[in-house]
XYZ file of C-alpha atoms in Angstrom:
628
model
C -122.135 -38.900 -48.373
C -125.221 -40.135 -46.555
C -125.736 -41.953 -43.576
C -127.193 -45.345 -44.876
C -123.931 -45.384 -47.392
C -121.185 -44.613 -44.215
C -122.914 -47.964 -42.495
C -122.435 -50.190 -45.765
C -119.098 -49.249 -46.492
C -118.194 -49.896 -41.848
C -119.855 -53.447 -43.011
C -117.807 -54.392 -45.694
C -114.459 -53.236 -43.834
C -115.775 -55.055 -40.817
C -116.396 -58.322 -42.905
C -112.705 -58.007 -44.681
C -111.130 -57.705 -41.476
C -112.659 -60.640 -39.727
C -111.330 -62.744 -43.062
C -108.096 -61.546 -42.692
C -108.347 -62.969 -39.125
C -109.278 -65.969 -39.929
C -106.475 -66.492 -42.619
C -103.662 -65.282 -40.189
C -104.906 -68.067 -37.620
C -104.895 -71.025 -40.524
C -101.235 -70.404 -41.124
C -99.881 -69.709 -37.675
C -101.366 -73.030 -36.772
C -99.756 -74.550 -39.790
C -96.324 -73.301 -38.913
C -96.628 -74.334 -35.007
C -97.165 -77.998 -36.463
C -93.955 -77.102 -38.975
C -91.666 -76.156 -36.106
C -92.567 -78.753 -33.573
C -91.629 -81.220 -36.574
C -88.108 -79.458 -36.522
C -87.256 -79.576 -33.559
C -88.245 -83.455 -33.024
C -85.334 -83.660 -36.409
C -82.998 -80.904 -34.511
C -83.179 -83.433 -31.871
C -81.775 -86.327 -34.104
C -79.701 -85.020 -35.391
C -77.754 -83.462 -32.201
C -77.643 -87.257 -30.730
C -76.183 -88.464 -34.144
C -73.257 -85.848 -34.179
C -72.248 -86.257 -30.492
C -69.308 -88.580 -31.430
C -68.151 -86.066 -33.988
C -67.842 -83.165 -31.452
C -65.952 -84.980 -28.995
C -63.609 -85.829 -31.894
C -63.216 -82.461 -32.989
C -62.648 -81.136 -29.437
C -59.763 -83.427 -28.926
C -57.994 -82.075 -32.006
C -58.538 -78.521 -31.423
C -56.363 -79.153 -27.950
C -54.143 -81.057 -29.454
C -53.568 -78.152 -32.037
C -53.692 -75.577 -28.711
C -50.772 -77.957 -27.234
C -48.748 -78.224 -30.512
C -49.067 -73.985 -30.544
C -47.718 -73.478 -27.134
C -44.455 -76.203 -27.630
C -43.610 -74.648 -30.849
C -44.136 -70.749 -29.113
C -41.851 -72.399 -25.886
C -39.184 -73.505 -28.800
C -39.061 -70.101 -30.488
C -38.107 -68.497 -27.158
C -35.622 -71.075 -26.653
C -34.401 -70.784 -30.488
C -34.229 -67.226 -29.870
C -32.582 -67.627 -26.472
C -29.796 -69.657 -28.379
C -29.404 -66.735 -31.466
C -29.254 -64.623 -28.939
C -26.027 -65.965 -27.094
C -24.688 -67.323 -30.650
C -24.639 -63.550 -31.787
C -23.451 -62.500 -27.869
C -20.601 -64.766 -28.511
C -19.683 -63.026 -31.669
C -19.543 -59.840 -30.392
C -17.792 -60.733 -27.193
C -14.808 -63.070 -29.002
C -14.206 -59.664 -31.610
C -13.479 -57.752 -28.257
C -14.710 -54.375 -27.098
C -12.172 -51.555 -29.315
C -14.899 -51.836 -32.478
C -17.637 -50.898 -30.845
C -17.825 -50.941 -26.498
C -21.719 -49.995 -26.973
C -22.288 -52.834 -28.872
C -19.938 -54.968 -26.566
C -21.734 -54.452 -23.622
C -25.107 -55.190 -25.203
C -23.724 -58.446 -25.873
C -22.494 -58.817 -21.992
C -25.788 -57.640 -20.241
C -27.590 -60.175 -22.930
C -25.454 -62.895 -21.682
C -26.690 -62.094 -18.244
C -30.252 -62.254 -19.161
C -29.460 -65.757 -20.855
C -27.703 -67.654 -18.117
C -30.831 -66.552 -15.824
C -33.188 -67.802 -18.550
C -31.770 -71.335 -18.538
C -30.889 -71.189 -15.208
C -35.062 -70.998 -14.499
C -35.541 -74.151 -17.295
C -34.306 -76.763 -15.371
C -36.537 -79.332 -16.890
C -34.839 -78.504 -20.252
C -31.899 -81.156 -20.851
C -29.591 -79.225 -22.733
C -29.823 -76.056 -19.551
C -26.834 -77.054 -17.884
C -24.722 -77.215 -20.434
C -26.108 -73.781 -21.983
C -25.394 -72.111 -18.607
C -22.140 -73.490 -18.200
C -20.960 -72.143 -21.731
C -22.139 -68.534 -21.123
C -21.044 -68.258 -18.044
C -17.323 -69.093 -19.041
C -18.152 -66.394 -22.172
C -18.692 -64.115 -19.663
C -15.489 -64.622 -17.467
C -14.123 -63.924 -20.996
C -16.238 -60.908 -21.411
C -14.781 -59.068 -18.187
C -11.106 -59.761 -18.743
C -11.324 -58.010 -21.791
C -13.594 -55.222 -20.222
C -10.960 -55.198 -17.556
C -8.255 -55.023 -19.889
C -10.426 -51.791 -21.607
C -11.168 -50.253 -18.696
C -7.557 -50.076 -18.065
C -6.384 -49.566 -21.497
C -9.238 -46.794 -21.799
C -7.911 -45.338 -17.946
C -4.023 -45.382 -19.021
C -4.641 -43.468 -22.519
C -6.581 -41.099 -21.221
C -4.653 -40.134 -17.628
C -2.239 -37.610 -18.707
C -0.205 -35.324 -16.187
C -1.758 -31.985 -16.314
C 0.857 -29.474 -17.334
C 1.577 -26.150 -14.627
C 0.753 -23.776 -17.531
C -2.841 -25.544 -18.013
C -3.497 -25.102 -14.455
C -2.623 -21.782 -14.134
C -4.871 -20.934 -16.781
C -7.605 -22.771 -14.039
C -6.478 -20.032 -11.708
C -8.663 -16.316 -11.502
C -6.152 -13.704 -12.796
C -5.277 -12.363 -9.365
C -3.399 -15.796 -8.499
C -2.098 -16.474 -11.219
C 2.080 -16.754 -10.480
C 2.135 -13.712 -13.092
C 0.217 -11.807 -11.028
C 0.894 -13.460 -7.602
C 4.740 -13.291 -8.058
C 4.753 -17.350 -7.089
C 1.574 -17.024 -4.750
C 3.469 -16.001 -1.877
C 1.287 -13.533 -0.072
C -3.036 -14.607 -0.447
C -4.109 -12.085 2.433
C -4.439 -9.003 -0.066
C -6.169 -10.979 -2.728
C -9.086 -12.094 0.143
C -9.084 -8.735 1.448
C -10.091 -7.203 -2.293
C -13.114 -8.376 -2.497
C -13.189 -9.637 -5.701
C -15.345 -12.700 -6.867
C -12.441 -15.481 -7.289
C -13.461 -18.033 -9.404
C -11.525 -21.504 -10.102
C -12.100 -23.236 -13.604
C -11.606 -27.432 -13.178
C -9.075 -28.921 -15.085
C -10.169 -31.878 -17.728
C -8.459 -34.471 -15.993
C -10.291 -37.024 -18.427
C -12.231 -36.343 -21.564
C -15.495 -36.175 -21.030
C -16.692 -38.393 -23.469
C -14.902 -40.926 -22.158
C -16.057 -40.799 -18.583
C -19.795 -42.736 -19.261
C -17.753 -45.503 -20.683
C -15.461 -45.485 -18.022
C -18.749 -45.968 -15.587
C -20.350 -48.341 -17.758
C -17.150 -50.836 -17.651
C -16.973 -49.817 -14.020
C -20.450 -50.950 -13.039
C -19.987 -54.005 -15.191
C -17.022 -55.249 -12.994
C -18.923 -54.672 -9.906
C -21.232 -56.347 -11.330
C -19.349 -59.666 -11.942
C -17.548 -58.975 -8.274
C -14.375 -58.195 -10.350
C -14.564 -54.873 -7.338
C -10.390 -55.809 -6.076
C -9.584 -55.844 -9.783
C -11.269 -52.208 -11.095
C -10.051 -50.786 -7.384
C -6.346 -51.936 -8.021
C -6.537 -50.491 -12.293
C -7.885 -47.508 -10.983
C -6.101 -46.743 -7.853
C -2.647 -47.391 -9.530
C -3.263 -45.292 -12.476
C -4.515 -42.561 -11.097
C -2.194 -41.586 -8.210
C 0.399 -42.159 -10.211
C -1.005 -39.661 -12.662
C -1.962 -37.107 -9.745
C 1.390 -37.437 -8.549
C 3.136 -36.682 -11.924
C 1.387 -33.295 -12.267
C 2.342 -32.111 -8.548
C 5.966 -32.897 -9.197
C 5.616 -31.440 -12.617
C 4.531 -28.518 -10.620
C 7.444 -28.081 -8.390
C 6.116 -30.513 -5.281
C 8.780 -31.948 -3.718
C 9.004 -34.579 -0.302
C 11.235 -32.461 2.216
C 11.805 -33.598 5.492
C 12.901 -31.132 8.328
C 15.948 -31.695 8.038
C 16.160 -30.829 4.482
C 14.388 -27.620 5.396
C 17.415 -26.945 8.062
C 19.791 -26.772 6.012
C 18.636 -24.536 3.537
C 19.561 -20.861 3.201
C 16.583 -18.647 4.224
C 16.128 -16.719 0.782
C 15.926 -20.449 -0.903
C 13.510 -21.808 1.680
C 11.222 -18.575 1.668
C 11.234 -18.904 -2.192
C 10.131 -22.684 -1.359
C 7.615 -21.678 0.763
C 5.857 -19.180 -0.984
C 5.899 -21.802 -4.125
C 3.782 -24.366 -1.233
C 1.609 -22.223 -0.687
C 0.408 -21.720 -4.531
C 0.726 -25.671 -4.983
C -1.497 -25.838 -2.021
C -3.730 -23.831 -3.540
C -3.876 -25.514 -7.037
C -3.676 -28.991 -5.441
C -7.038 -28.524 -3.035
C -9.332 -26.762 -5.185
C -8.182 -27.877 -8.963
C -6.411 -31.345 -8.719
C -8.323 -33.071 -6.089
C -11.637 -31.206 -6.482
C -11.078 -32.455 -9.692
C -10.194 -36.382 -8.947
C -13.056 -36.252 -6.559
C -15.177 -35.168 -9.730
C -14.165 -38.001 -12.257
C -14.644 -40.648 -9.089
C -18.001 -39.697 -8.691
C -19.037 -40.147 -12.237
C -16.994 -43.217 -12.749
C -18.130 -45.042 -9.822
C -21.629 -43.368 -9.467
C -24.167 -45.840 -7.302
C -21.166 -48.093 -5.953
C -20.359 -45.879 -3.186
C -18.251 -48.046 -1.115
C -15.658 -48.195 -4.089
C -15.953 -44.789 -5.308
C -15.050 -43.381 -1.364
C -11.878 -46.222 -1.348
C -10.618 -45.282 -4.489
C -10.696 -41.566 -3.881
C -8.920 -42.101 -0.936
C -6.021 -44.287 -2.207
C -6.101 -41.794 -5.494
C -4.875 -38.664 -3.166
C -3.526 -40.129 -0.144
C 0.331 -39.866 -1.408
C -0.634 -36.842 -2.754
C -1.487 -35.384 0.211
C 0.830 -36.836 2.506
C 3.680 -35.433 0.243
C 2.089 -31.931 -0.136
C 1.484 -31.830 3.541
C 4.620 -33.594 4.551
C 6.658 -29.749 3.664
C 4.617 -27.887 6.081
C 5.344 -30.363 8.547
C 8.766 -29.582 8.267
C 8.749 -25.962 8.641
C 6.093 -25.920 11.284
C 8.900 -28.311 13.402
C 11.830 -26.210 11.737
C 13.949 -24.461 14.019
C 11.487 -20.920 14.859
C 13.192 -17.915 13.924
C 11.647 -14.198 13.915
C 12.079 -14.119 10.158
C 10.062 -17.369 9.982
C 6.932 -15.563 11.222
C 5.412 -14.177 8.542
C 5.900 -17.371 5.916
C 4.583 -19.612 9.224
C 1.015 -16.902 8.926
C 0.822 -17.424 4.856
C 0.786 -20.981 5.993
C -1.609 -20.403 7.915
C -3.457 -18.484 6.060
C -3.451 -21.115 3.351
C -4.839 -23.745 5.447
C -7.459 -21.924 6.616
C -8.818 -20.793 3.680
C -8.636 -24.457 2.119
C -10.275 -25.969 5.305
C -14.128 -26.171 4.009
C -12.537 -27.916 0.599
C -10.374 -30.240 3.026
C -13.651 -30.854 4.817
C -15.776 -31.561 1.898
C -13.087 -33.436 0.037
C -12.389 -35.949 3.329
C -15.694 -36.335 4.922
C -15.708 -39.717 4.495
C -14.502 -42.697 6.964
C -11.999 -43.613 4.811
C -10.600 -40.231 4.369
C -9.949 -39.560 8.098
C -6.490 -39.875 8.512
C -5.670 -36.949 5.183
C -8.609 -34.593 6.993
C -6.917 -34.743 10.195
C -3.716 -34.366 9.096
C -4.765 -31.210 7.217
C -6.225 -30.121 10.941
C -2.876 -30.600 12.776
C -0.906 -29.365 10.259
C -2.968 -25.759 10.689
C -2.722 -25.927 14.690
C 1.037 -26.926 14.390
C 1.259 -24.086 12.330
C -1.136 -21.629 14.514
C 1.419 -22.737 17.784
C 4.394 -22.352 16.011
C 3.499 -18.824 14.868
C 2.193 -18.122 18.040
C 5.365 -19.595 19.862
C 7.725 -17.431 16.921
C 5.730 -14.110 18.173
C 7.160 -14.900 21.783
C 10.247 -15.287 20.635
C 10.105 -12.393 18.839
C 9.162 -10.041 21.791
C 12.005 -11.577 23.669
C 14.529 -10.796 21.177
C 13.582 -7.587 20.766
C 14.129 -7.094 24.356
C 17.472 -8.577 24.437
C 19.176 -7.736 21.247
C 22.649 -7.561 22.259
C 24.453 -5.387 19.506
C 26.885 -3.264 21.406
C 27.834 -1.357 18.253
C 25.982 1.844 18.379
C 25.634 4.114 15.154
C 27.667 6.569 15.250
C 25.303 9.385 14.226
C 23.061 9.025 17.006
C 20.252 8.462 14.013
C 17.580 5.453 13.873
C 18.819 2.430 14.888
C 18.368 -0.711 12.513
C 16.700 -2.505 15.350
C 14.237 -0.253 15.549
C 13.656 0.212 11.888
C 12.858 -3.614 11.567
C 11.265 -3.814 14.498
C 9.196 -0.840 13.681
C 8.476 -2.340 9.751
C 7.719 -5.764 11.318
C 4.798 -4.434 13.796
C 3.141 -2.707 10.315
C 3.569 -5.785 8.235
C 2.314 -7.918 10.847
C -1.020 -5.718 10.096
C -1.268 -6.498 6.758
C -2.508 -10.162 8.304
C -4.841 -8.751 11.326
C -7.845 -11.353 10.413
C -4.776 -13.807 10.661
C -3.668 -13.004 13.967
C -7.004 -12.878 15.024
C -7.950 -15.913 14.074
C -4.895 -17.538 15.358
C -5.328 -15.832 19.276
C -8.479 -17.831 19.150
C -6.873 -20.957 18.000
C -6.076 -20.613 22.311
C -7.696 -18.343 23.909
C -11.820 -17.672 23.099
C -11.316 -13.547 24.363
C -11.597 -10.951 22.465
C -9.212 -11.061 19.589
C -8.615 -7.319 19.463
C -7.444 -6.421 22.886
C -4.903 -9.435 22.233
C -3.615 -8.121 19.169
C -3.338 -4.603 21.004
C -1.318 -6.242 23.706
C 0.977 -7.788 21.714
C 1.995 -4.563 20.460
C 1.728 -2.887 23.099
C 4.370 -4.854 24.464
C 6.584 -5.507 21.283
C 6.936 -1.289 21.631
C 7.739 -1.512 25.374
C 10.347 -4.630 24.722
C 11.761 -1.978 21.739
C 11.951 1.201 23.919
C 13.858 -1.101 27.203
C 16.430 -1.949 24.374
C 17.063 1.200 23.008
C 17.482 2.803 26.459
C 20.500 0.073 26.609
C 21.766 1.164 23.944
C 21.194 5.250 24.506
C 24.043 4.488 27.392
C 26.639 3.093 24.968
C 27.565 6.831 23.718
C 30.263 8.737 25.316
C 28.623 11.927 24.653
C 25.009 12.611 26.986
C 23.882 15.132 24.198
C 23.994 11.940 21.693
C 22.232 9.620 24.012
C 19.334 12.379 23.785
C 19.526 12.950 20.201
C 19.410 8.817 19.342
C 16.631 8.671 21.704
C 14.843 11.564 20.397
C 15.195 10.014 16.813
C 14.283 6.575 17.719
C 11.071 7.134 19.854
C 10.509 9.891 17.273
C 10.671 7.285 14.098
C 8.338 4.357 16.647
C 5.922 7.364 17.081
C 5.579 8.664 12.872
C 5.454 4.953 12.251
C 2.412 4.146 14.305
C 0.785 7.382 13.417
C 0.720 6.401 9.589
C -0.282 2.751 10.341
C -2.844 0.274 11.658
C -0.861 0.159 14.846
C -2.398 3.560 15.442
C -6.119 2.146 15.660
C -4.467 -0.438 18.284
C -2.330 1.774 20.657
C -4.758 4.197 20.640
C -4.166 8.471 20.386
C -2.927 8.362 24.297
C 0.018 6.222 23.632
C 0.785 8.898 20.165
C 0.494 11.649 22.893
C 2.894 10.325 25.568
C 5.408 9.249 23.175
C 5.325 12.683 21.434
C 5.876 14.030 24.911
C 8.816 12.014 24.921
C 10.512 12.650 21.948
C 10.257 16.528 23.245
C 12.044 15.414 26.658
C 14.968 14.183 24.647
C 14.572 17.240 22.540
C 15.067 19.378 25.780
C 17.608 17.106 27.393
C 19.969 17.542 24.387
C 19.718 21.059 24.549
C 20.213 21.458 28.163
C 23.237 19.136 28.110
C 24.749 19.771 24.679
C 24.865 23.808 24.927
C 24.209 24.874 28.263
C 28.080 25.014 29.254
C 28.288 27.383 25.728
C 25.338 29.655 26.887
C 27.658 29.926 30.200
C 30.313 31.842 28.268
C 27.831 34.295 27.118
C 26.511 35.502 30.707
C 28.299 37.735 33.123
C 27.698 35.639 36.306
C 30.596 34.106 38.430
C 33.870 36.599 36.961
C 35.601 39.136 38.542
C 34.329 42.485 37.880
C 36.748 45.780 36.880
C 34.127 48.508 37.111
C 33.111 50.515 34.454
C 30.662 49.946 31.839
C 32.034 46.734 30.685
C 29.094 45.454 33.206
C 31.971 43.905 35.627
C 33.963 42.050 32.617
C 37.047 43.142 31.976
C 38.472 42.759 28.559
C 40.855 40.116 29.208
C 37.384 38.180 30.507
C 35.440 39.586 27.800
C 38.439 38.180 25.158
C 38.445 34.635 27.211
C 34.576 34.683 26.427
C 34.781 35.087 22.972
C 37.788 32.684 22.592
C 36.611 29.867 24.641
C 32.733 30.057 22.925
C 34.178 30.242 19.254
C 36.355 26.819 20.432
C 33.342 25.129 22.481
C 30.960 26.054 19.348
C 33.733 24.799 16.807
C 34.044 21.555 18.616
C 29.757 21.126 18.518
C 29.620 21.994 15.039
C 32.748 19.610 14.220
C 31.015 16.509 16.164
C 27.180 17.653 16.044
C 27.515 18.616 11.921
C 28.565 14.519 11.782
C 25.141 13.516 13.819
C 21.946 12.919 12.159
C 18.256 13.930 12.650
C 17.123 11.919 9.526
C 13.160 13.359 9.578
C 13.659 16.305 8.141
C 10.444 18.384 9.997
C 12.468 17.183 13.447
C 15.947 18.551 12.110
C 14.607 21.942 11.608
C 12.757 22.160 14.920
C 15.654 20.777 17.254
C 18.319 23.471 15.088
C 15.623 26.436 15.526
C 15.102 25.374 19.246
C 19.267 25.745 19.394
C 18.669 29.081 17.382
C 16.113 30.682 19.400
C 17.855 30.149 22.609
C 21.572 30.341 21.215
C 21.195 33.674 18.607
C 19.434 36.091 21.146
C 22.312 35.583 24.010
C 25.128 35.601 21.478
C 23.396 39.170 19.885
C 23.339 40.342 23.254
C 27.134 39.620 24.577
C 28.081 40.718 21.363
C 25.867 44.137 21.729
C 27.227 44.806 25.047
C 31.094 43.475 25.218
C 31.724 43.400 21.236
C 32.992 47.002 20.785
C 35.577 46.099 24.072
C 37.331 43.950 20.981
C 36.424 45.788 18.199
C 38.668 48.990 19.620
C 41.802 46.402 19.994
C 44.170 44.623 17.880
C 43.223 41.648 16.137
C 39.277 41.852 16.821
C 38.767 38.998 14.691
C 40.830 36.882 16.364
C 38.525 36.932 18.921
C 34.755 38.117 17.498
C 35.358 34.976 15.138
C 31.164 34.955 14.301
C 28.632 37.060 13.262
C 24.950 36.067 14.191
C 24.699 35.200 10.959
C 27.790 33.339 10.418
C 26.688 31.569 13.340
C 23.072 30.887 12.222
C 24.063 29.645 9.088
C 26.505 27.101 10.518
C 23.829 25.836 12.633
C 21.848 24.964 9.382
C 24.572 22.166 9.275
C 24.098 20.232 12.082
C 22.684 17.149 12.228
C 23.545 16.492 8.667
C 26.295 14.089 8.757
C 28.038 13.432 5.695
C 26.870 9.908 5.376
C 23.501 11.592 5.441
C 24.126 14.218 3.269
C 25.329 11.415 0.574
C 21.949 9.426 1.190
C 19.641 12.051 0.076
C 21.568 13.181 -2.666
């Protein structure tokens, strides 16, 4: 395309354009005159509808007002369905349904503070008035259910079911009656206790709920007195069903020993079971029952087990004021024991204010117990000491003082933590050295009485021999015990020496005046080669030994050596000293007789006649009997 026809064509566009502009101005000036007419009518018209608006305004608040009294008479309607169906529920009772029933009771709360807040409403009074007396209603029966609920479910637990609570080790099976609890501490063995069910429980959140709901209407002397009443009486049911009993110390008195040890050993399993299954236990349901009302849940624990406790502790009272006897010593340490190893439960149980007077109780019961034990050991030592049997045995063999003096010292070992622990229940030093010094002088105290005794015998060779035994049977004993540990190896060695004094003071006394016959000193002398005895002397020899050795064998064959390693030393000691000098005489002054009349009737023993005879002394018949 040429030049001349690109500048026709830019005309005509130019030219359409401008009419276009032209056009566009015509009608925007028409429609500025259009809308300024409108808006003179838009005017008008808002001054002519002014009344209506303010019309219509008034009616939409009245509406607004009419909306919020019927809303505030729904929530009153429903206030009033609310306690109509409450009502219901509360005049059926709780036994249908307790859930329900309490529902019912909390929505009554929420009621009488919803009218109590609507003063201005006429009818609120009234409203209030009527729930409130509903709700008096309401806790009687939840009283009455609490304590109906309580009752049926408070059974006395049976001994079997608790002994099944017990690890197997305690168990009276086991336990034989739960006399002795050192050896079952001392095994090491992880000992665990399984709770009784004292209540379902299923029924113990209902038991809280109707709890809490008391406290909650201030009903707190009512659900203390329910609970309080049934519940000891319960906890005392299943302790007498166990074989608790109230003694007082003069009941104890007059009891034979083998009854009252049998008792005792019984307390100390029902002390056992009653601390860390019964009242563990009755601490357990109180807690959940009464959980977040502290103040009653400490009271009625405390009123629960008081009686309980008083009775159960009211026994070891007795003993610990009993009369002391040595016999008593040993029971008095289980007691001990007992209490000591139920002392962090006791603790725990009583910490409370309330609980004082049961936890320190417990307390002086276990120092009453620690002095009289302590008291019954000095009592002991003294007795020892100054036993006064003047019948000696016969035999010369161990006496029966020292036999249970002896068995006491190695029982009293079996409870050496014990003893420990009671020494410091007085003095803070070192527990060992006073357990070592106790014996120590229990052995001395033994010994000073026995050396009484020794003099009682007629016969010096017999006060050696039941000396010999005695010390002998103190000095074995201590070897194969604790006591060894305690006395130490220089008190074994000293004693040992002693037993071999009296060894050598027997022989020396007993057959020194028979080795006389058999030496040629202090006789007239004939010549010859009968070495200065003639044979008349040699014949008195032989006569008066066979009657001095028929008279030991007649008395010594009835005394006793009872350790049988001791019998054969003291008869080979005899042998070694008695065989060579009577081989000898008989060497060198036998064939003097044997060339006479009637040799026998003075060479009445061989050396072996005589040796075997000696195998028969210190055997007495008694004796003899015994080991067969």
């Amino acid at each position: 395309m040429g030049i001349p026809q690109a500048m026709v064509a830019l005309k005509e566009r130019a030219a359409f354009v401008k009419d276009s502009l032209h056009r566009s101005q015509t009608i925007t000036d028409n429609m500025v005159s259009i809308l300024g007419s409108f808006d003179h009518r838009l005017s008008a018209l808002e001054t002519a509808m002014r009344p209506t608006q303010i019309k219509t305004h008034s009616i939409r608040s009245a509406h607004d007002n009419i909306d919020k009294t019927l809303k505030a008479a729904e929530v009153i309607l429903t206030q009033f369905d609310q306690t109509r169906k409450a009502e219901a529920k509360i005049l059926r009772g709780p036994h249908e349904d307790l859930e329900s029933y309490l529902e019912a009771v909390d929505q009554l709360r929420n009621n009488v503070r919803f009218f109590s807040s609507k003063k201005s409403f006429k009818s609120s009074e009234g409203i209030v008035n009527h729930a409130n007396n509903l709700l008096s209603k309401a806790i009687l029966k939840l009283e009455d259910e609490f304590k109906h609920l309580l009752t049926n479910y408070s059974k006395p637990v049976e001994p079997d079911r608790l002994f099944d609570c017990l690890p197997n080790s305690l168990r009276p099976s086991a336990a034989g009656g739960g006399g002795k609890n050192h050896s079952e501490k001392q095994s090491g063995d992880t000992v665990t206790f399984t709770l009784p069910t004292l209540i379902p429980p299923r029924v113990l959140p209902l038991l809280h709920e109707l709890a809490i709901q008391m406290v909650q209407a201030g009903h707190q002397q009512q659900l203390f007195r329910v609970y309080t009443d049934t519940r000891s009486a319960v906890l005392e049911q299943s302790l007498r069903k166990l074989g608790v009993e109230r003694l007082s110390k003069d009941d104890v008195q007059k009891m034979q020993w083998e009854v009252l040890e049998a008792k005792i050993g019984n307390w100390i399993h029902y002390m056992r079971i009653s601390v860390k299954l019964l009242i563990v236990g009755e601490k357990k349901i109180c807690d959940q029952i009464f959980e977040g009302v502290d103040s009653v849940k400490t009271q009625c624990f405390a009123e629960v087990t008081g009686s309980s406790v008083a009775m159960l502790l009211s026994f070891g009272e007795a003993i610990a004021r009993s009369k002391r006897s040595p016999e008593k010593l040993f029971v008095l340490l289980d007691m001990y024991e007992i209490m000591r190893e139920l002392q962090p439960e006791i603790e725990s149980l009583f910490d409370s204010k309330v609980c004082t007077e049961m936890r320190e109780a417990a307390i002086s019961l276990t120092k009453r117990l620690a002095q009289t034990a302590q008291e019954t050991f000095g009592d002991f030592e003294e007795a020892v000491e100054k036993d006064a049997t003047k019948t000696a045995v016969q035999d010369g063999t161990v006496h029966p003082l020292t036999s249970y003096v002896i068995n006491y010292v190695k029982f009293l070992y079996d409870y050496q933590a014990t003893l420990k622990q009671l020494f410091q229940e007085f003095d803070p030093g070192d527990p060992e050295s006073q357990l070592a010094s106790v014996t120590t002088r229990i052995m001395q105290a033994l010994q000073n009485n026995l050396d009484g005794k020794s003099k009682l015998y007629k016969d010096p060779g017999l006060t050696q021999l039941f000396l010999m035994n005695n010390i002998h049977y103190i000095v074995r004993s201590v070897r194969r015990s604790e006591a060894k540990d305690m006395l130490g190896d220089d008190w074994v060695q000293i004693h040992r020496r002693i037993v071999q004094q009296h060894a050598n003071q027997y022989k020396r006394i007993s057959w020194a005046k028979i080795l006389q016959c058999l030496t040629v000193q202090g006789t007239n002398s004939s010549g010859g080669d009968s070495g200065g005895l003639s044979r008349t002397a040699v014949k008195d020899r032989f006569k008066t030994f066979n009657t001095q050795f028929d008279e030991l064998h007649q008395r010594q064959s009835q005394w006793t050596v009872p350790d049988s390693e001791l019998r054969e030393s003291l008869r080979l000691a005899v042998a070694e000293v008695l065989l060579p000098a009577y081989r000898s005489f008989l060497k060198r002054f036998g064939p003097m007789i044997e060339n006479g009349k009637n040799p026998t009737k003075y060479i009445k023993y061989s050396p072996e006649n005589l040796e075997q005879m000696l195998g028969e002394f210190f055997e007495s018949k008694a004796w003899s009997e015994q080991k067969r």
